[in-house]
JSON list of C-alpha atoms in Angstrom, two decimals:
[
{"chain": "A", "resi": 1, "resn": "MET", "atom": "CA", "xyz": [-43.24, 0.50, -12.09]},
{"chain": "A", "resi": 2, "resn": "ASP", "atom": "CA", "xyz": [-40.32, 2.91, -12.42]},
{"chain": "A", "resi": 3, "resn": "THR", "atom": "CA", "xyz": [-38.62, 1.86, -8.98]},
{"chain": "A", "resi": 4, "resn": "GLN", "atom": "CA", "xyz": [-39.01, -1.79, -9.82]},
{"chain": "A", "resi": 5, "resn": "PHE", "atom": "CA", "xyz": [-37.47, -0.89, -13.58]},
{"chain": "A", "resi": 6, "resn": "HIS", "atom": "CA", "xyz": [-34.10, 0.86, -11.86]},
{"chain": "A", "resi": 7, "resn": "SER", "atom": "CA", "xyz": [-33.96, -1.39, -8.74]},
{"chain": "A", "resi": 8, "resn": "ALA", "atom": "CA", "xyz": [-33.24, -4.64, -11.59]},
{"chain": "A", "resi": 9, "resn": "PRO", "atom": "CA", "xyz": [-29.83, -3.34, -12.62]},
{"chain": "A", "resi": 10, "resn": "ALA", "atom": "CA", "xyz": [-28.95, -1.82, -9.02]},
{"chain": "A", "resi": 11, "resn": "LEU", "atom": "CA", "xyz": [-29.49, -5.67, -7.80]},
{"chain": "A", "resi": 12, "resn": "ALA", "atom": "CA", "xyz": [-27.75, -7.19, -10.61]},
{"chain": "A", "resi": 13, "resn": "SER", "atom": "CA", "xyz": [-24.57, -4.67, -10.26]},
{"chain": "A", "resi": 14, "resn": "ARG", "atom": "CA", "xyz": [-24.99, -5.85, -6.29]},
{"chain": "A", "resi": 15, "resn": "ARG", "atom": "CA", "xyz": [-24.80, -9.62, -6.79]},
{"chain": "A", "resi": 16, "resn": "SER", "atom": "CA", "xyz": [-22.32, -8.99, -9.66]},
{"chain": "A", "resi": 17, "resn": "LEU", "atom": "CA", "xyz": [-19.72, -7.33, -7.05]},
{"chain": "A", "resi": 18, "resn": "GLU", "atom": "CA", "xyz": [-20.53, -9.77, -4.49]},
{"chain": "A", "resi": 19, "resn": "ASN", "atom": "CA", "xyz": [-19.80, -12.48, -7.02]},
{"chain": "A", "resi": 20, "resn": "ASP", "atom": "CA", "xyz": [-16.45, -10.80, -7.47]},
{"chain": "A", "resi": 21, "resn": "LEU", "atom": "CA", "xyz": [-15.72, -10.17, -3.58]},
{"chain": "A", "resi": 22, "resn": "ASP", "atom": "CA", "xyz": [-16.22, -14.10, -3.21]},
{"chain": "A", "resi": 23, "resn": "ARG", "atom": "CA", "xyz": [-13.72, -15.21, -5.92]},
{"chain": "A", "resi": 24, "resn": "LEU", "atom": "CA", "xyz": [-11.49, -12.72, -4.78]},
{"chain": "A", "resi": 25, "resn": "LEU", "atom": "CA", "xyz": [-11.46, -14.21, -1.56]},
{"chain": "A", "resi": 26, "resn": "ASP", "atom": "CA", "xyz": [-11.43, -17.64, -2.02]},
{"chain": "A", "resi": 27, "resn": "ALA", "atom": "CA", "xyz": [-8.50, -16.98, -4.54]},
{"chain": "A", "resi": 28, "resn": "ALA", "atom": "CA", "xyz": [-6.77, -15.27, -1.26]},
{"chain": "A", "resi": 29, "resn": "ALA", "atom": "CA", "xyz": [-7.73, -18.36, 0.69]},
{"chain": "A", "resi": 30, "resn": "GLU", "atom": "CA", "xyz": [-6.12, -20.44, -1.70]},
{"chain": "A", "resi": 31, "resn": "ALA", "atom": "CA", "xyz": [-3.30, -18.50, -1.36]},
{"chain": "A", "resi": 32, "resn": "THR", "atom": "CA", "xyz": [-3.09, -18.79, 2.43]},
{"chain": "A", "resi": 33, "resn": "ALA", "atom": "CA", "xyz": [-3.04, -22.81, 1.75]},
{"chain": "A", "resi": 34, "resn": "VAL", "atom": "CA", "xyz": [-0.03, -22.48, -0.57]},
{"chain": "A", "resi": 35, "resn": "PHE", "atom": "CA", "xyz": [1.81, -20.48, 2.42]},
{"chain": "A", "resi": 36, "resn": "ARG", "atom": "CA", "xyz": [0.94, -23.42, 4.70]},
{"chain": "A", "resi": 37, "resn": "ALA", "atom": "CA", "xyz": [2.23, -25.89, 2.40]},
{"chain": "A", "resi": 38, "resn": "ALA", "atom": "CA", "xyz": [5.34, -23.59, 1.87]},
{"chain": "A", "resi": 39, "resn": "VAL", "atom": "CA", "xyz": [6.23, -23.99, 5.21]},
{"chain": "A", "resi": 40, "resn": "GLU", "atom": "CA", "xyz": [5.73, -27.14, 5.98]},
{"chain": "A", "resi": 41, "resn": "ALA", "atom": "CA", "xyz": [8.03, -28.25, 2.99]},
{"chain": "A", "resi": 42, "resn": "TYR", "atom": "CA", "xyz": [10.59, -25.77, 4.64]},
{"chain": "A", "resi": 43, "resn": "LEU", "atom": "CA", "xyz": [10.47, -27.42, 7.84]},
{"chain": "A", "resi": 44, "resn": "THR", "atom": "CA", "xyz": [10.55, -30.85, 6.88]},
{"chain": "A", "resi": 45, "resn": "ALA", "atom": "CA", "xyz": [13.76, -30.17, 4.37]},
{"chain": "A", "resi": 46, "resn": "GLY", "atom": "CA", "xyz": [10.96, -30.52, 0.94]},
{"chain": "A", "resi": 47, "resn": "SER", "atom": "CA", "xyz": [13.45, -30.56, -2.14]},
{"chain": "A", "resi": 48, "resn": "GLU", "atom": "CA", "xyz": [14.44, -27.55, -3.76]},
{"chain": "A", "resi": 49, "resn": "SER", "atom": "CA", "xyz": [11.95, -28.01, -6.67]},
{"chain": "A", "resi": 50, "resn": "ALA", "atom": "CA", "xyz": [9.09, -28.76, -4.54]},
{"chain": "A", "resi": 51, "resn": "CYS", "atom": "CA", "xyz": [9.86, -25.04, -2.78]},
{"chain": "A", "resi": 52, "resn": "TRP", "atom": "CA", "xyz": [10.38, -23.26, -6.34]},
{"chain": "A", "resi": 53, "resn": "SER", "atom": "CA", "xyz": [7.01, -24.93, -7.46]},
{"chain": "A", "resi": 54, "resn": "LEU", "atom": "CA", "xyz": [5.09, -23.19, -4.33]},
{"chain": "A", "resi": 55, "resn": "ALA", "atom": "CA", "xyz": [6.98, -20.29, -4.76]},
{"chain": "A", "resi": 56, "resn": "GLN", "atom": "CA", "xyz": [5.32, -20.23, -8.25]},
{"chain": "A", "resi": 57, "resn": "ARG", "atom": "CA", "xyz": [1.85, -21.23, -7.25]},
{"chain": "A", "resi": 58, "resn": "ILE", "atom": "CA", "xyz": [1.44, -18.35, -4.64]},
{"chain": "A", "resi": 59, "resn": "SER", "atom": "CA", "xyz": [3.13, -16.11, -8.08]},
{"chain": "A", "resi": 60, "resn": "THR", "atom": "CA", "xyz": [0.54, -17.37, -9.94]},
{"chain": "A", "resi": 61, "resn": "GLN", "atom": "CA", "xyz": [-2.26, -16.85, -7.25]},
{"chain": "A", "resi": 62, "resn": "MET", "atom": "CA", "xyz": [-1.21, -13.14, -6.36]},
{"chain": "A", "resi": 63, "resn": "CYS", "atom": "CA", "xyz": [-1.92, -12.63, -10.17]},
{"chain": "A", "resi": 64, "resn": "THR", "atom": "CA", "xyz": [-4.95, -13.75, -10.14]},
{"chain": "A", "resi": 65, "resn": "VAL", "atom": "CA", "xyz": [-5.85, -11.89, -7.34]},
{"chain": "A", "resi": 66, "resn": "ASP", "atom": "CA", "xyz": [-4.71, -8.91, -8.46]},
{"chain": "A", "resi": 67, "resn": "GLU", "atom": "CA", "xyz": [-6.65, -9.25, -11.81]},
{"chain": "A", "resi": 68, "resn": "LEU", "atom": "CA", "xyz": [-9.81, -9.81, -9.65]},
{"chain": "A", "resi": 69, "resn": "GLN", "atom": "CA", "xyz": [-9.27, -6.88, -7.15]},
{"chain": "A", "resi": 70, "resn": "GLN", "atom": "CA", "xyz": [-8.73, -4.68, -10.44]},
{"chain": "A", "resi": 71, "resn": "ARG", "atom": "CA", "xyz": [-11.79, -5.69, -11.86]},
{"chain": "A", "resi": 72, "resn": "PHE", "atom": "CA", "xyz": [-13.63, -5.23, -8.21]},
{"chain": "A", "resi": 73, "resn": "ALA", "atom": "CA", "xyz": [-12.36, -1.86, -7.91]},
{"chain": "A", "resi": 74, "resn": "THR", "atom": "CA", "xyz": [-13.81, -1.10, -11.30]},
{"chain": "A", "resi": 75, "resn": "GLY", "atom": "CA", "xyz": [-17.27, -2.56, -10.80]},
{"chain": "A", "resi": 76, "resn": "THR", "atom": "CA", "xyz": [-17.45, -0.18, -7.52]},
{"chain": "A", "resi": 77, "resn": "ARG", "atom": "CA", "xyz": [-16.20, 2.96, -8.86]},
{"chain": "A", "resi": 78, "resn": "ASP", "atom": "CA", "xyz": [-19.79, 4.42, -10.20]},
{"chain": "A", "resi": 79, "resn": "ALA", "atom": "CA", "xyz": [-22.21, 1.56, -8.25]},
{"chain": "A", "resi": 80, "resn": "THR", "atom": "CA", "xyz": [-24.84, 2.97, -5.61]},
{"chain": "A", "resi": 81, "resn": "PHE", "atom": "CA", "xyz": [-27.06, 0.86, -3.60]},
{"chain": "A", "resi": 82, "resn": "GLU", "atom": "CA", "xyz": [-30.32, 1.17, -1.76]},
{"chain": "A", "resi": 83, "resn": "SER", "atom": "CA", "xyz": [-28.42, 3.05, 0.74]},
{"chain": "A", "resi": 84, "resn": "GLY", "atom": "CA", "xyz": [-26.85, 5.79, -1.60]},
{"chain": "A", "resi": 85, "resn": "THR", "atom": "CA", "xyz": [-23.43, 4.85, -0.17]},
{"chain": "A", "resi": 86, "resn": "ARG", "atom": "CA", "xyz": [-20.52, 2.29, -2.05]},
{"chain": "A", "resi": 87, "resn": "PRO", "atom": "CA", "xyz": [-18.91, -0.32, -1.22]},
{"chain": "A", "resi": 88, "resn": "GLY", "atom": "CA", "xyz": [-16.33, 0.71, 1.47]},
{"chain": "A", "resi": 89, "resn": "MET", "atom": "CA", "xyz": [-14.18, -2.11, 0.73]},
{"chain": "A", "resi": 90, "resn": "ILE", "atom": "CA", "xyz": [-11.26, -1.05, -1.42]},
{"chain": "A", "resi": 91, "resn": "GLU", "atom": "CA", "xyz": [-8.52, 0.11, 1.58]},
{"chain": "A", "resi": 92, "resn": "PRO", "atom": "CA", "xyz": [-9.20, -3.41, 3.41]},
{"chain": "A", "resi": 93, "resn": "LEU", "atom": "CA", "xyz": [-8.71, -5.42, 0.17]},
{"chain": "A", "resi": 94, "resn": "ASN", "atom": "CA", "xyz": [-5.45, -3.69, -0.56]},
{"chain": "A", "resi": 95, "resn": "ALA", "atom": "CA", "xyz": [-4.52, -4.43, 2.74]},
{"chain": "A", "resi": 96, "resn": "VAL", "atom": "CA", "xyz": [-5.43, -8.03, 2.51]},
{"chain": "A", "resi": 97, "resn": "THR", "atom": "CA", "xyz": [-3.48, -8.26, -0.83]},
{"chain": "A", "resi": 98, "resn": "GLY", "atom": "CA", "xyz": [-0.37, -6.54, 0.93]},
{"chain": "A", "resi": 99, "resn": "LEU", "atom": "CA", "xyz": [-0.75, -9.53, 3.43]},
{"chain": "A", "resi": 100, "resn": "LEU", "atom": "CA", "xyz": [-0.64, -11.86, 0.87]},
{"chain": "A", "resi": 101, "resn": "ARG", "atom": "CA", "xyz": [2.38, -10.24, -0.65]},
{"chain": "A", "resi": 102, "resn": "GLU", "atom": "CA", "xyz": [3.98, -10.67, 2.16]},
{"chain": "A", "resi": 103, "resn": "MET", "atom": "CA", "xyz": [3.22, -14.68, 2.20]},
{"chain": "A", "resi": 104, "resn": "ARG", "atom": "CA", "xyz": [4.85, -14.93, -1.25]},
{"chain": "A", "resi": 105, "resn": "ARG", "atom": "CA", "xyz": [7.93, -12.78, -0.16]},
{"chain": "A", "resi": 106, "resn": "GLN", "atom": "CA", "xyz": [8.52, -15.50, 2.28]},
{"chain": "A", "resi": 107, "resn": "ILE", "atom": "CA", "xyz": [7.77, -18.20, 0.47]},
{"chain": "A", "resi": 108, "resn": "THR", "atom": "CA", "xyz": [9.88, -16.96, -2.24]},
{"chain": "A", "resi": 109, "resn": "ALA", "atom": "CA", "xyz": [12.99, -16.59, 0.82]},
{"chain": "A", "resi": 110, "resn": "PHE", "atom": "CA", "xyz": [12.09, -20.54, 1.91]},
{"chain": "A", "resi": 111, "resn": "ALA", "atom": "CA", "xyz": [12.46, -21.37, -1.87]},
{"chain": "A", "resi": 112, "resn": "VAL", "atom": "CA", "xyz": [16.16, -19.11, -2.44]},
{"chain": "A", "resi": 113, "resn": "GLU", "atom": "CA", "xyz": [17.40, -20.75, 1.06]},
{"chain": "A", "resi": 114, "resn": "SER", "atom": "CA", "xyz": [16.13, -24.24, -0.22]},
{"chain": "A", "resi": 115, "resn": "GLY", "atom": "CA", "xyz": [18.33, -23.64, -3.42]},
{"chain": "A", "resi": 116, "resn": "PHE", "atom": "CA", "xyz": [21.40, -22.78, -1.37]},
{"chain": "A", "resi": 117, "resn": "SER", "atom": "CA", "xyz": [21.01, -25.40, 1.26]},
{"chain": "A", "resi": 118, "resn": "GLY", "atom": "CA", "xyz": [19.11, -27.95, 0.08]},
{"chain": "A", "resi": 119, "resn": "ASP", "atom": "CA", "xyz": [19.10, -31.01, 2.16]},
{"chain": "A", "resi": 120, "resn": "THR", "atom": "CA", "xyz": [21.49, -30.06, 4.89]},
{"chain": "A", "resi": 121, "resn": "ARG", "atom": "CA", "xyz": [19.16, -27.06, 6.27]},
{"chain": "A", "resi": 122, "resn": "GLU", "atom": "CA", "xyz": [19.40, -27.19, 9.79]},
{"chain": "A", "resi": 123, "resn": "ILE", "atom": "CA", "xyz": [16.09, -27.10, 11.65]},
{"chain": "A", "resi": 124, "resn": "PRO", "atom": "CA", "xyz": [16.19, -29.19, 14.78]},
{"chain": "A", "resi": 125, "resn": "SER", "atom": "CA", "xyz": [13.63, -32.17, 14.81]},
{"chain": "A", "resi": 126, "resn": "TYR", "atom": "CA", "xyz": [12.33, -31.51, 18.08]},
{"chain": "A", "resi": 127, "resn": "LEU", "atom": "CA", "xyz": [11.09, -27.48, 16.49]},
{"chain": "A", "resi": 128, "resn": "VAL", "atom": "CA", "xyz": [9.26, -28.87, 13.85]},
{"chain": "A", "resi": 129, "resn": "THR", "atom": "CA", "xyz": [5.95, -29.92, 15.32]},
{"chain": "A", "resi": 130, "resn": "ASP", "atom": "CA", "xyz": [6.08, -26.36, 17.10]},
{"chain": "A", "resi": 131, "resn": "LEU", "atom": "CA", "xyz": [6.94, -24.39, 14.38]},
{"chain": "A", "resi": 132, "resn": "GLN", "atom": "CA", "xyz": [4.21, -26.25, 12.41]},
{"chain": "A", "resi": 133, "resn": "GLU", "atom": "CA", "xyz": [1.58, -25.25, 15.13]},
{"chain": "A", "resi": 134, "resn": "LEU", "atom": "CA", "xyz": [2.36, -21.53, 14.80]},
{"chain": "A", "resi": 135, "resn": "SER", "atom": "CA", "xyz": [2.25, -21.67, 10.88]},
{"chain": "A", "resi": 136, "resn": "GLU", "atom": "CA", "xyz": [-1.15, -23.40, 11.65]},
{"chain": "A", "resi": 137, "resn": "THR", "atom": "CA", "xyz": [-1.99, -20.44, 13.84]},
{"chain": "A", "resi": 138, "resn": "VAL", "atom": "CA", "xyz": [-1.00, -17.66, 11.94]},
{"chain": "A", "resi": 139, "resn": "CYS", "atom": "CA", "xyz": [-2.86, -18.98, 8.59]},
{"chain": "A", "resi": 140, "resn": "ALA", "atom": "CA", "xyz": [-6.12, -19.78, 10.97]},
{"chain": "A", "resi": 141, "resn": "ALA", "atom": "CA", "xyz": [-5.65, -16.19, 11.85]},
{"chain": "A", "resi": 142, "resn": "VAL", "atom": "CA", "xyz": [-5.40, -15.20, 7.94]},
{"chain": "A", "resi": 143, "resn": "ASP", "atom": "CA", "xyz": [-8.22, -17.27, 7.27]},
{"chain": "A", "resi": 144, "resn": "GLU", "atom": "CA", "xyz": [-10.39, -15.78, 10.13]},
{"chain": "A", "resi": 145, "resn": "LEU", "atom": "CA", "xyz": [-9.68, -12.21, 8.30]},
{"chain": "A", "resi": 146, "resn": "ILE", "atom": "CA", "xyz": [-10.30, -13.29, 4.64]},
{"chain": "A", "resi": 147, "resn": "GLU", "atom": "CA", "xyz": [-13.77, -14.75, 6.19]},
{"chain": "A", "resi": 148, "resn": "GLY", "atom": "CA", "xyz": [-14.63, -11.49, 7.73]},
{"chain": "A", "resi": 149, "resn": "CYS", "atom": "CA", "xyz": [-14.19, -9.80, 4.42]},
{"chain": "A", "resi": 150, "resn": "ARG", "atom": "CA", "xyz": [-17.01, -11.82, 2.92]},
{"chain": "A", "resi": 151, "resn": "PRO", "atom": "CA", "xyz": [-19.72, -9.52, 1.43]},
{"chain": "A", "resi": 152, "resn": "CYS", "atom": "CA", "xyz": [-22.32, -10.93, 4.03]},
{"chain": "A", "resi": 153, "resn": "MET", "atom": "CA", "xyz": [-20.87, -9.21, 6.37]},
{"chain": "A", "resi": 154, "resn": "LEU", "atom": "CA", "xyz": [-19.57, -6.17, 5.41]},
{"chain": "A", "resi": 155, "resn": "LEU", "atom": "CA", "xyz": [-21.31, -4.95, 2.14]},
{"chain": "A", "resi": 156, "resn": "TRP", "atom": "CA", "xyz": [-24.58, -5.14, 2.32]},
{"chain": "A", "resi": 157, "resn": "GLY", "atom": "CA", "xyz": [-25.01, -3.34, 6.40]},
{"chain": "A", "resi": 158, "resn": "GLN", "atom": "CA", "xyz": [-25.02, -6.33, 8.22]},
{"chain": "A", "resi": 159, "resn": "PRO", "atom": "CA", "xyz": [-22.11, -5.65, 11.24]},
{"chain": "A", "resi": 160, "resn": "MET", "atom": "CA", "xyz": [-19.36, -7.84, 11.31]},
{"chain": "A", "resi": 161, "resn": "CYS", "atom": "CA", "xyz": [-19.15, -11.25, 13.68]},
{"chain": "A", "resi": 162, "resn": "VAL", "atom": "CA", "xyz": [-17.10, -14.22, 13.39]},
{"chain": "A", "resi": 163, "resn": "GLY", "atom": "CA", "xyz": [-17.43, -17.63, 14.18]},
{"chain": "A", "resi": 164, "resn": "GLY", "atom": "CA", "xyz": [-17.73, -18.71, 18.01]},
{"chain": "A", "resi": 165, "resn": "ASP", "atom": "CA", "xyz": [-15.73, -16.62, 20.57]},
{"chain": "A", "resi": 166, "resn": "LEU", "atom": "CA", "xyz": [-12.67, -16.95, 18.14]},
{"chain": "A", "resi": 167, "resn": "GLY", "atom": "CA", "xyz": [-11.24, -14.45, 15.62]},
{"chain": "A", "resi": 168, "resn": "VAL", "atom": "CA", "xyz": [-8.17, -13.02, 14.22]},
{"chain": "A", "resi": 169, "resn": "SER", "atom": "CA", "xyz": [-7.18, -11.26, 17.42]},
{"chain": "A", "resi": 170, "resn": "TRP", "atom": "CA", "xyz": [-7.60, -14.55, 19.41]},
{"chain": "A", "resi": 171, "resn": "TYR", "atom": "CA", "xyz": [-5.14, -16.66, 16.63]},
{"chain": "A", "resi": 172, "resn": "GLU", "atom": "CA", "xyz": [-2.65, -13.84, 16.73]},
{"chain": "A", "resi": 173, "resn": "SER", "atom": "CA", "xyz": [-2.32, -13.96, 20.48]},
{"chain": "A", "resi": 174, "resn": "GLN", "atom": "CA", "xyz": [-1.86, -17.59, 20.27]},
{"chain": "A", "resi": 175, "resn": "ALA", "atom": "CA", "xyz": [1.00, -17.19, 17.35]},
{"chain": "A", "resi": 176, "resn": "ASP", "atom": "CA", "xyz": [2.73, -14.44, 19.32]},
{"chain": "A", "resi": 177, "resn": "ARG", "atom": "CA", "xyz": [2.79, -16.80, 22.48]},
{"chain": "A", "resi": 178, "resn": "LEU", "atom": "CA", "xyz": [4.22, -19.67, 20.06]},
{"chain": "A", "resi": 179, "resn": "SER", "atom": "CA", "xyz": [6.73, -17.70, 18.74]},
{"chain": "A", "resi": 180, "resn": "MET", "atom": "CA", "xyz": [7.98, -16.35, 22.08]},
{"chain": "A", "resi": 181, "resn": "GLN", "atom": "CA", "xyz": [8.16, -19.64, 23.36]},
{"chain": "A", "resi": 182, "resn": "LEU", "atom": "CA", "xyz": [9.97, -20.95, 20.47]},
{"chain": "A", "resi": 183, "resn": "ILE", "atom": "CA", "xyz": [12.80, -18.03, 19.99]},
{"chain": "A", "resi": 184, "resn": "LYS", "atom": "CA", "xyz": [13.74, -18.69, 23.67]},
{"chain": "A", "resi": 185, "resn": "GLN", "atom": "CA", "xyz": [13.74, -22.57, 23.29]},
{"chain": "A", "resi": 186, "resn": "ILE", "atom": "CA", "xyz": [16.35, -21.72, 20.09]},
{"chain": "A", "resi": 187, "resn": "LEU", "atom": "CA", "xyz": [18.35, -19.11, 21.75]},
{"chain": "A", "resi": 188, "resn": "ALA", "atom": "CA", "xyz": [18.95, -20.95, 24.93]},
{"chain": "A", "resi": 189, "resn": "ASP", "atom": "CA", "xyz": [20.06, -24.24, 22.91]},
{"chain": "A", "resi": 190, "resn": "GLU", "atom": "CA", "xyz": [23.89, -24.47, 22.80]},
{"chain": "A", "resi": 191, "resn": "ALA", "atom": "CA", "xyz": [24.29, -27.14, 20.85]},
{"chain": "A", "resi": 192, "resn": "LEU", "atom": "CA", "xyz": [23.18, -25.00, 17.64]},
{"chain": "A", "resi": 193, "resn": "GLU", "atom": "CA", "xyz": [25.95, -22.49, 16.13]},
{"chain": "A", "resi": 194, "resn": "LEU", "atom": "CA", "xyz": [24.83, -19.14, 16.92]},
{"chain": "A", "resi": 195, "resn": "LYS", "atom": "CA", "xyz": [24.30, -18.25, 13.38]},
{"chain": "A", "resi": 196, "resn": "VAL", "atom": "CA", "xyz": [21.59, -21.13, 13.00]},
{"chain": "A", "resi": 197, "resn": "ARG", "atom": "CA", "xyz": [20.17, -20.21, 16.22]},
{"chain": "A", "resi": 198, "resn": "LEU", "atom": "CA", "xyz": [20.02, -16.62, 14.83]},
{"chain": "A", "resi": 199, "resn": "HIS", "atom": "CA", "xyz": [18.56, -17.65, 11.80]},
{"chain": "A", "resi": 200, "resn": "LEU", "atom": "CA", "xyz": [15.71, -19.87, 13.13]},
{"chain": "A", "resi": 201, "resn": "ALA", "atom": "CA", "xyz": [14.71, -17.43, 15.30]},
{"chain": "A", "resi": 202, "resn": "GLN", "atom": "CA", "xyz": [14.16, -15.03, 12.28]},
{"chain": "A", "resi": 203, "resn": "VAL", "atom": "CA", "xyz": [12.17, -17.54, 10.42]},
{"chain": "A", "resi": 204, "resn": "VAL", "atom": "CA", "xyz": [9.97, -17.81, 13.34]},
{"chain": "A", "resi": 205, "resn": "GLU", "atom": "CA", "xyz": [9.57, -13.95, 13.60]},
{"chain": "A", "resi": 206, "resn": "GLU", "atom": "CA", "xyz": [8.90, -13.76, 9.84]},
{"chain": "A", "resi": 207, "resn": "VAL", "atom": "CA", "xyz": [6.01, -16.68, 9.93]},
{"chain": "A", "resi": 208, "resn": "ASP", "atom": "CA", "xyz": [4.81, -14.86, 12.78]},
{"chain": "A", "resi": 209, "resn": "ARG", "atom": "CA", "xyz": [4.54, -11.47, 11.29]},
{"chain": "A", "resi": 210, "resn": "VAL", "atom": "CA", "xyz": [1.64, -12.19, 8.72]},
{"chain": "A", "resi": 211, "resn": "ALA", "atom": "CA", "xyz": [-0.67, -12.91, 12.04]},
{"chain": "A", "resi": 212, "resn": "ASP", "atom": "CA", "xyz": [0.47, -9.69, 13.33]},
{"chain": "A", "resi": 213, "resn": "TYR", "atom": "CA", "xyz": [-0.10, -8.00, 9.71]},
{"chain": "A", "resi": 214, "resn": "ALA", "atom": "CA", "xyz": [-3.83, -10.06, 9.79]},
{"chain": "A", "resi": 215, "resn": "GLU", "atom": "CA", "xyz": [-4.83, -8.62, 13.09]},
{"chain": "A", "resi": 216, "resn": "ARG", "atom": "CA", "xyz": [-4.04, -4.80, 11.86]},
{"chain": "A", "resi": 217, "resn": "VAL", "atom": "CA", "xyz": [-5.99, -5.11, 9.21]},
{"chain": "A", "resi": 218, "resn": "ASP", "atom": "CA", "xyz": [-8.85, -6.50, 10.97]},
{"chain": "A", "resi": 219, "resn": "THR", "atom": "CA", "xyz": [-8.35, -4.10, 13.39]},
{"chain": "A", "resi": 220, "resn": "ASP", "atom": "CA", "xyz": [-8.45, -0.84, 10.88]},
{"chain": "A", "resi": 221, "resn": "LEU", "atom": "CA", "xyz": [-11.67, -3.32, 9.16]},
{"chain": "A", "resi": 222, "resn": "ARG", "atom": "CA", "xyz": [-13.31, -3.01, 12.33]},
{"chain": "A", "resi": 223, "resn": "ALA", "atom": "CA", "xyz": [-13.15, 0.61, 12.83]},
{"chain": "A", "resi": 224, "resn": "GLY", "atom": "CA", "xyz": [-13.74, 1.39, 9.51]},
{"chain": "A", "resi": 225, "resn": "ARG", "atom": "CA", "xyz": [-16.69, -0.81, 9.72]},
{"chain": "A", "resi": 226, "resn": "MET", "atom": "CA", "xyz": [-17.84, 0.99, 13.09]},
{"chain": "A", "resi": 227, "resn": "ALA", "atom": "CA", "xyz": [-17.74, 4.65, 11.85]},
{"chain": "A", "resi": 228, "resn": "GLY", "atom": "CA", "xyz": [-19.53, 3.78, 8.31]},
{"chain": "A", "resi": 229, "resn": "LEU", "atom": "CA", "xyz": [-22.51, 2.50, 10.47]},
{"chain": "A", "resi": 230, "resn": "ALA", "atom": "CA", "xyz": [-22.30, 5.29, 12.82]},
{"chain": "A", "resi": 231, "resn": "THR", "atom": "CA", "xyz": [-22.27, 7.60, 9.88]},
{"chain": "A", "resi": 232, "resn": "ARG", "atom": "CA", "xyz": [-25.58, 5.46, 8.09]},
{"chain": "A", "resi": 233, "resn": "ALA", "atom": "CA", "xyz": [-27.48, 5.76, 11.81]},
{"chain": "A", "resi": 234, "resn": "SER", "atom": "CA", "xyz": [-26.65, 9.24, 11.83]},
{"chain": "A", "resi": 235, "resn": "ARG", "atom": "CA", "xyz": [-28.09, 10.03, 8.50]},
{"chain": "A", "resi": 236, "resn": "ASP", "atom": "CA", "xyz": [-31.10, 7.39, 8.79]},
{"chain": "A", "resi": 237, "resn": "SER", "atom": "CA", "xyz": [-32.01, 9.87, 12.04]},
{"chain": "A", "resi": 238, "resn": "HIS", "atom": "CA", "xyz": [-32.54, 12.52, 10.11]}
]
């Protein structure tokens, strides 16, 4: 009876933290959707007001992420579960929100440039489809990362896994391939002024960098997860 009495609050605490983490990751996924829309607006010469609206949306979304992250950190500060360990998610979540802040920086940069250049923004039509593919691939890497942080995979003792054969690293390698092809194509286009070519190459690198960041977070998270599982196995064996 005494064990049951103490397990009920622990279970409630665990479920509360799991719900908070799900809400935080849902907010991160929404921020990624805003990034998709911002890249699309930039590539298709969206209006200045639309670009600034997207910048405002991701800023608002980041406030939500920050609030939920603080709530999750507070909730895990004194939490212990059946294994006697605390969830090791604070550092990964810090890394994920760092990635989202990088997205916000880029969206704001798109909005600023839209304000300066408006409809005269020089993005050759033949590049738009490939840049859209790059954006989708980069966002797919972030989506995979976010799903890999779901509590059913990380908090309660299960190893990380991904759907099918694709994961963050696969999408990151695809993004690298696409960005290299785009940069070569851009720099070889002598019909464009040099400053335009350099700017377009920088845009490609900025978008691709999000996938690079996602892969670093994923690699660190997996390494930490494996170390935690090894420590737990060693403790359980004694």
